Coordinates of C-alpha atoms in Angstrom, one line a residue:
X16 CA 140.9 0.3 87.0
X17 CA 139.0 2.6 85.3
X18 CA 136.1 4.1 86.7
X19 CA 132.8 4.1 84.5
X20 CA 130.9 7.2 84.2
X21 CA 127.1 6.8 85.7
X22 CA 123.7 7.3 83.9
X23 CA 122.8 10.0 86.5
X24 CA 126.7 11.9 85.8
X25 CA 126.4 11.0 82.0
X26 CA 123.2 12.7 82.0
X27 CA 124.0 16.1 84.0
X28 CA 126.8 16.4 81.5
X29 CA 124.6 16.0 78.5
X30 CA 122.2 18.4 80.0
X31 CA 125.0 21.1 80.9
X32 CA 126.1 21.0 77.3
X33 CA 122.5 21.4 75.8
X34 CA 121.7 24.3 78.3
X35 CA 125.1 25.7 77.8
X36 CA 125.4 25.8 73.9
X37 CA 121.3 26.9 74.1
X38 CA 122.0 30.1 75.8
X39 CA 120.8 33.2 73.9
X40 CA 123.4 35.9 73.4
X41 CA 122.5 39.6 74.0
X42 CA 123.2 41.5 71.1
X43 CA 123.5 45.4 70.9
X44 CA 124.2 47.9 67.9
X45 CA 124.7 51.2 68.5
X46 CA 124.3 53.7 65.7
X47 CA 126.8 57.0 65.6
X48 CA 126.2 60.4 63.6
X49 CA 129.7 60.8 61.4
X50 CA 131.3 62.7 64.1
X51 CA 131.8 59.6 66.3
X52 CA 133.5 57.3 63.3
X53 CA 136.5 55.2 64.2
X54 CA 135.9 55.7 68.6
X55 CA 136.0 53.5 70.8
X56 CA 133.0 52.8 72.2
X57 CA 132.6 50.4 75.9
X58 CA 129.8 48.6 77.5
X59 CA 130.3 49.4 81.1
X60 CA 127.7 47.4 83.6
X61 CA 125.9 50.2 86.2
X62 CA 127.1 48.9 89.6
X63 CA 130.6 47.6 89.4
X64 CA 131.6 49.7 86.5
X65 CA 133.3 47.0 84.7
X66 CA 134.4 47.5 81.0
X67 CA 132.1 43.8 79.3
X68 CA 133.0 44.8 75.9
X69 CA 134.5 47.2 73.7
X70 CA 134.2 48.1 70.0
X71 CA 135.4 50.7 67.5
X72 CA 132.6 52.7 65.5
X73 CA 132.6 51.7 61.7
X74 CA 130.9 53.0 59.1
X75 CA 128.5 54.8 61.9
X76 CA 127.9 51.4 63.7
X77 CA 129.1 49.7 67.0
X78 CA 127.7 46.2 67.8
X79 CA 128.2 44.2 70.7
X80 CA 127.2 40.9 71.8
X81 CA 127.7 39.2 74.8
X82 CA 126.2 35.9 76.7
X83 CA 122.9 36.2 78.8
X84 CA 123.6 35.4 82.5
X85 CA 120.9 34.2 85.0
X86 CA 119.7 37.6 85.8
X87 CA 119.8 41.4 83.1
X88 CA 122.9 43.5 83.9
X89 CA 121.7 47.2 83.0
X90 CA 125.0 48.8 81.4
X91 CA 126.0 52.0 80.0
X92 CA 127.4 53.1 76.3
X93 CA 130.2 54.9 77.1
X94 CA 132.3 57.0 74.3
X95 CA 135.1 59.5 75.5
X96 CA 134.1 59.0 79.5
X97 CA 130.9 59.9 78.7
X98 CA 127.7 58.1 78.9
X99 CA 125.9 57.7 75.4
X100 CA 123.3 55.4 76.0
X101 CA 122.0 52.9 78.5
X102 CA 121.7 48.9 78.1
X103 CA 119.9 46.3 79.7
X104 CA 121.5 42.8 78.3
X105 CA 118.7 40.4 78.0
X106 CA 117.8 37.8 75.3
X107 CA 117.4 39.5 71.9
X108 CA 118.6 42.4 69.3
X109 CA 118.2 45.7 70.9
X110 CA 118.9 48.4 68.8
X111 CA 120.4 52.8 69.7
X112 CA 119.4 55.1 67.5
X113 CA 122.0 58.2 66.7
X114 CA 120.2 59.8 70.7
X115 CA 121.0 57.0 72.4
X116 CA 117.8 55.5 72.8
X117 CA 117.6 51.8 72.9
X118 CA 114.6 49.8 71.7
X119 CA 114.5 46.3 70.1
X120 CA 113.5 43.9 73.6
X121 CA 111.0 44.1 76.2
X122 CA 112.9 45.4 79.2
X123 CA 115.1 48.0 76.5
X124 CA 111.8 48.9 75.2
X125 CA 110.7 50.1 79.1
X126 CA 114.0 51.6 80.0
X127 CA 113.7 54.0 76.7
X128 CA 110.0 54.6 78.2
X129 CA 111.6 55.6 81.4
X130 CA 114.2 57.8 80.2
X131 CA 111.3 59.9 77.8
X132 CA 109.3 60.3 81.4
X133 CA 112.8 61.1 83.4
X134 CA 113.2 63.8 80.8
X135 CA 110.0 65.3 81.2
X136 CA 110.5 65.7 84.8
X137 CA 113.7 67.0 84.4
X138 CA 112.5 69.6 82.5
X139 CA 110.5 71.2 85.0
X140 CA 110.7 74.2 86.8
X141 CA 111.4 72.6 90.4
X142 CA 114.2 70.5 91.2
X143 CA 112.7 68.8 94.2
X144 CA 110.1 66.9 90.8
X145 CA 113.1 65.0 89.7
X146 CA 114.7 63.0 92.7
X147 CA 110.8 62.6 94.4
X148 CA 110.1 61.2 90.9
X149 CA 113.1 58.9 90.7
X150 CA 112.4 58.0 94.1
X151 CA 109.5 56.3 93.7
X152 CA 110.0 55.1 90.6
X153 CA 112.6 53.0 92.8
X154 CA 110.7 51.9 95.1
X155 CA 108.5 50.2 92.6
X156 CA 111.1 48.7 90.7
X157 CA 113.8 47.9 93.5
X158 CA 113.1 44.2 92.8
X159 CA 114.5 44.4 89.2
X160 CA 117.1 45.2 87.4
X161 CA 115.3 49.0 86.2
X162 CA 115.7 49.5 89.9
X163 CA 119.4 49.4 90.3
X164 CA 119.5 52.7 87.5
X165 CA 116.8 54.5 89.7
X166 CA 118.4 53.9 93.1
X167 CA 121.8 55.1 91.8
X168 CA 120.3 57.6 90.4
X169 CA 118.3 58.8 93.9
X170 CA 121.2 58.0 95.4
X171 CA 122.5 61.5 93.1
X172 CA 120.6 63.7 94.5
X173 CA 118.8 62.2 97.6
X174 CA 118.7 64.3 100.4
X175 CA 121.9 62.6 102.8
X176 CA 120.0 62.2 106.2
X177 CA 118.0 59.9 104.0
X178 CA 120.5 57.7 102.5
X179 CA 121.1 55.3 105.6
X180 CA 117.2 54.1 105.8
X181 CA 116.9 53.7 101.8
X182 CA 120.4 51.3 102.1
X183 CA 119.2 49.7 105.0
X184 CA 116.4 48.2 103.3
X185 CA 117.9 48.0 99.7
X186 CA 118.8 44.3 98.2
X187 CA 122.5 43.2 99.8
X188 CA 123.7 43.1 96.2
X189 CA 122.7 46.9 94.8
X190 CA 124.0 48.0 99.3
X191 CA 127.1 46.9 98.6
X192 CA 128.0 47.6 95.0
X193 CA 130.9 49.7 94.3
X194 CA 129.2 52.5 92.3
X195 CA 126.7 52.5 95.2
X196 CA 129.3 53.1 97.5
X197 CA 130.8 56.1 95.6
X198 CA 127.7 57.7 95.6
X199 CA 126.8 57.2 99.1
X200 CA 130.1 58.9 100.2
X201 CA 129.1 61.8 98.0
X202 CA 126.0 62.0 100.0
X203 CA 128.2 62.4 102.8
X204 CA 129.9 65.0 101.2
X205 CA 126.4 67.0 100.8
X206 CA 126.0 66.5 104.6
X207 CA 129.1 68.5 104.8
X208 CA 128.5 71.2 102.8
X209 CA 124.8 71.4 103.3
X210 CA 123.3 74.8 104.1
X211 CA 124.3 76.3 107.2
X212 CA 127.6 75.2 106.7
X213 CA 130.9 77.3 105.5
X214 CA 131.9 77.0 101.6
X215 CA 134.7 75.3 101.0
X216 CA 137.5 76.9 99.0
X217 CA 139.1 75.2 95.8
X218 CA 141.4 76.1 93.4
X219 CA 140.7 76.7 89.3
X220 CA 142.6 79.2 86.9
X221 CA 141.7 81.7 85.1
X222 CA 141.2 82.1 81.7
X223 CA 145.1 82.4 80.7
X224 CA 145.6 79.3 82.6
X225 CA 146.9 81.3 86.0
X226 CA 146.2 79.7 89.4
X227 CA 143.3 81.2 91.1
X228 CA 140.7 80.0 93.8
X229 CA 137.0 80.3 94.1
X230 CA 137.6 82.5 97.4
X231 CA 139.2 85.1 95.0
X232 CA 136.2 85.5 93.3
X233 CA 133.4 85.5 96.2
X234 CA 133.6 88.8 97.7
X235 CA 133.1 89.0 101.3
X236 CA 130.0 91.5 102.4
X237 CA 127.9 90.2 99.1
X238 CA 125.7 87.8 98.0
X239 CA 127.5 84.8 95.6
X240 CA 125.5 82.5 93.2
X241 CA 127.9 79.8 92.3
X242 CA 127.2 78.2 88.7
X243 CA 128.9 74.7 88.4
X244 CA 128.6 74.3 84.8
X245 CA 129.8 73.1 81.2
X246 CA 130.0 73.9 77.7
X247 CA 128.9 71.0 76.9
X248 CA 126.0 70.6 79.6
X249 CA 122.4 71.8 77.4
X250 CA 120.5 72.5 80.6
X251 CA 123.5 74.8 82.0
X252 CA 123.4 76.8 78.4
X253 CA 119.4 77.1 78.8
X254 CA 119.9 78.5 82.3
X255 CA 122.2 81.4 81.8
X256 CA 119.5 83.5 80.4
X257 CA 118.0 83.4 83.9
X258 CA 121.1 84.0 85.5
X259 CA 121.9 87.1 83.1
X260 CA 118.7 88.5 84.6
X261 CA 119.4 87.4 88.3
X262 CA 122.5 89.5 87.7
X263 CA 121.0 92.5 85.8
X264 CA 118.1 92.7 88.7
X265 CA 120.1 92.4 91.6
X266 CA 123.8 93.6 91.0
X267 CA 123.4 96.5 92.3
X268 CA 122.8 95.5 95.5
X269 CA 124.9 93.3 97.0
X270 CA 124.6 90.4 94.7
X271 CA 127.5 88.6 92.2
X272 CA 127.3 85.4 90.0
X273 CA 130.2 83.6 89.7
X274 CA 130.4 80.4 87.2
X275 CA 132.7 77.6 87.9
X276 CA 133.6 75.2 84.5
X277 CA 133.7 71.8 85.5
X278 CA 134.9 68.4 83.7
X279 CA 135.6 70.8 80.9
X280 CA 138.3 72.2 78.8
X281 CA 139.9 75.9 79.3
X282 CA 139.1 76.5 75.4
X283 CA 136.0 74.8 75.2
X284 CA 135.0 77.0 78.1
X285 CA 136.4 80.4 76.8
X286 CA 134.3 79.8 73.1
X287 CA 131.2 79.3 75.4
X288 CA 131.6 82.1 77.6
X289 CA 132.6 84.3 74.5
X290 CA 129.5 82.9 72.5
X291 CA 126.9 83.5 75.1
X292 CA 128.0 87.0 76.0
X293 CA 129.1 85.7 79.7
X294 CA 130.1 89.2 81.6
X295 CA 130.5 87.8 84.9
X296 CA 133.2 85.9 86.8
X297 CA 134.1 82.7 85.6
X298 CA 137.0 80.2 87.7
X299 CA 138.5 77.8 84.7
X300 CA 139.3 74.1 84.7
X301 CA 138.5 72.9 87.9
X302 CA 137.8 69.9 86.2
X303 CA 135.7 67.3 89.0
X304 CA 137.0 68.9 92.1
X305 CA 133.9 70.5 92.9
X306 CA 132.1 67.5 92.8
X307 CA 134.0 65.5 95.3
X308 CA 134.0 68.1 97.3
X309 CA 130.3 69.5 97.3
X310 CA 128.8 65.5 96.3
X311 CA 127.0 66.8 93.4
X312 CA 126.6 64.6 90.7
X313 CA 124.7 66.9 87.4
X314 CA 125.1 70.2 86.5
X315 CA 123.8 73.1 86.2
X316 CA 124.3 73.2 89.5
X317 CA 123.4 76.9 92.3
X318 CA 124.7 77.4 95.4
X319 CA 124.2 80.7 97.2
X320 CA 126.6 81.9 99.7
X321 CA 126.0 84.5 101.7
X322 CA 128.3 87.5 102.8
X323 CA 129.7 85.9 105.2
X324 CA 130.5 82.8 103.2
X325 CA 128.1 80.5 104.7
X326 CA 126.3 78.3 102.3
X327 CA 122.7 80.0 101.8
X328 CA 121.1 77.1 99.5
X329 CA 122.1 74.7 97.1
X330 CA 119.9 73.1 94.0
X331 CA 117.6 75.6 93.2
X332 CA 116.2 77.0 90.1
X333 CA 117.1 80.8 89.3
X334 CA 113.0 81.4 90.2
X335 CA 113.6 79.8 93.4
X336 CA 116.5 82.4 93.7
X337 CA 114.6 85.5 92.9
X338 CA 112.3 84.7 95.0
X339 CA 115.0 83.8 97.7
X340 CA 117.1 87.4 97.2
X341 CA 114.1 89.3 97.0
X342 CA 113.1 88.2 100.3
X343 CA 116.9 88.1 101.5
X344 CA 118.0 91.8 99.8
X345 CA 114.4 93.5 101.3
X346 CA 115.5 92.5 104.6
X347 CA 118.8 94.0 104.3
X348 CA 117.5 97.5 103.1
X349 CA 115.1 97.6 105.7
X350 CA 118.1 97.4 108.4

């Protein structure tokens, strides 16, 4: 015999069909200067780094829509491995202009508020503003989805004796997320390489594609200022008229620049160094070695090692290492 549905099951059904067929879809288009035309574009959410949609830019435009869960996944834009903008999928239209900037719903409309004051700080002199800044922006957005970006991105540069205490009283679902993870090992990498501790060698090539390693390049007796850097990276090609000075004040006594291309081509590379009149040592197409072994995670990116290859600093600005050498390359003369 055949069993009769019940008001009360009858019902349920009803009502998961009106709430399912009522959800609002999350719709994104992405606009593209003519350079970008017929790429494919991917919609990458932050902490697992799954791929939630693709498309193909067409006549300058990439849309993507996909279905509103209970809580906003904040995603990344990605073109060529490289982030191009950042998403948070909520209900609504958001709209990225040819920067990147997303605008169009209320939580895109604050992340493209955030990234304007993240910029600002990043502009400035010190590098300790940016991750104190991020910080605790964190901490008074750890509750929503805004705070997943800003703990990953604290997690980038936070200082690694700190790491355990922030996870400890993070949400279970950003402590255990697999892009968290990734970047709380390179903390541990950090630790290792901190200063105090011995650089580690790595291998690169020269400029004619020959095998070579950092240790070639950083002369024992001197000074080293390691530049992790990119063609492509704007802050590293605003820095290097610092550096040229560093190198023009100091080179005479005891002190050498070296600059190490990273996630970068050999030729891309060569037509930078060649454009910006680059007269110093440069280690090729060492590609994101460097990273997973130092735990870095931007560029430009200073280390100083000392003559006897110990690690002097890392993360300062060229004025923090003037005012480093002076002191450092005083000492020595007075000896």
């Amino acid at each position: 015999m055949k069993k009769k549905s019940t008001p009360i099951v009858a019902l349920a059904g009803i009502l998961a069909f009106a709430f399912g067929s009522c959800r609002k879809e999350s719709e994104l288009t992405v606009n593209f200067p003519s350079k970008f035309e017929g790429k494919s574009v991917e919609l990458i959410s932050l902490l697992d780094s799954v791929c939630v949609d693709s498309a193909t830019v067409s006549e300058g435009v990439a849309r993507f829509s996909v279905s509103s869960g209970d809580r906003p996944v904040f995603m990344q834009v990605m073109v060529d491995g490289r982030v191009r903008a950042y998403y948070v999928s909520e209900p609504g239209h958001a709209v990225a202009d040819t920067l990147g900037n997303v605008t169009g719903t209320p939580l895109n409309d604050k992340v493209s508020e955030l990234m304007l004051q993240l910029d600002s700080v990043e502009n400035l002199e010190d590098p300790r503003a940016y991750p104190e800044f991020v910080e605790r922006m964190y901490n008074e957005n750890k509750d929503n989805v805004i705070g997943d970006y800003l703990g990953v991105e604290w997690l980038k540069w936070a200082a690694p004796e700190r790491v355990d205490s922030m996870l400890a009283v993070a949400p279970e679902a950003f402590r255990t997320a697999r892009r968290v993870k990734y970047y709380e090992a390179f903390a541990r990498h950090r630790a290792a390489t901190a200063p105090g501790r011995k650089y580690i060698d790595f291998k690169g090539e020269t400029e004619k594609g020959v095998p070579q390693n950092l240790s070639a390049l950083v002369k024992p007796g001197r000074y080293t200022l390691v530049d992790f850097w990119a063609s492509w990276c704007p802050y590293c090609i605003k820095e290097l008229p610092a550096l040229a000075e560093l190198r023009e004040k100091y080179s005479g006594k005891g002190f050498e620049i070296v600059s190490v291309a990273v996630r970068d081509t050999t030729e891309d590379t060569k037509v930078m160094v060649k454009k910006r009149g680059i007269d110093w040592p440069v280690l090729y197409n060492t590609q994101k070695v460097p990273y997973d072994i130092y735990g870095f995670t931007g560029i430009p990116h200073l280390m100083l090692i000392g003559p006897d290859g110990t690690i002097i600093s890392r993360g300062e600005s060229p004025a923090q290492i003037d005012a480093r050498l002076q002191g450092l390359l005083s000492d020595n003369a007075g000896k």
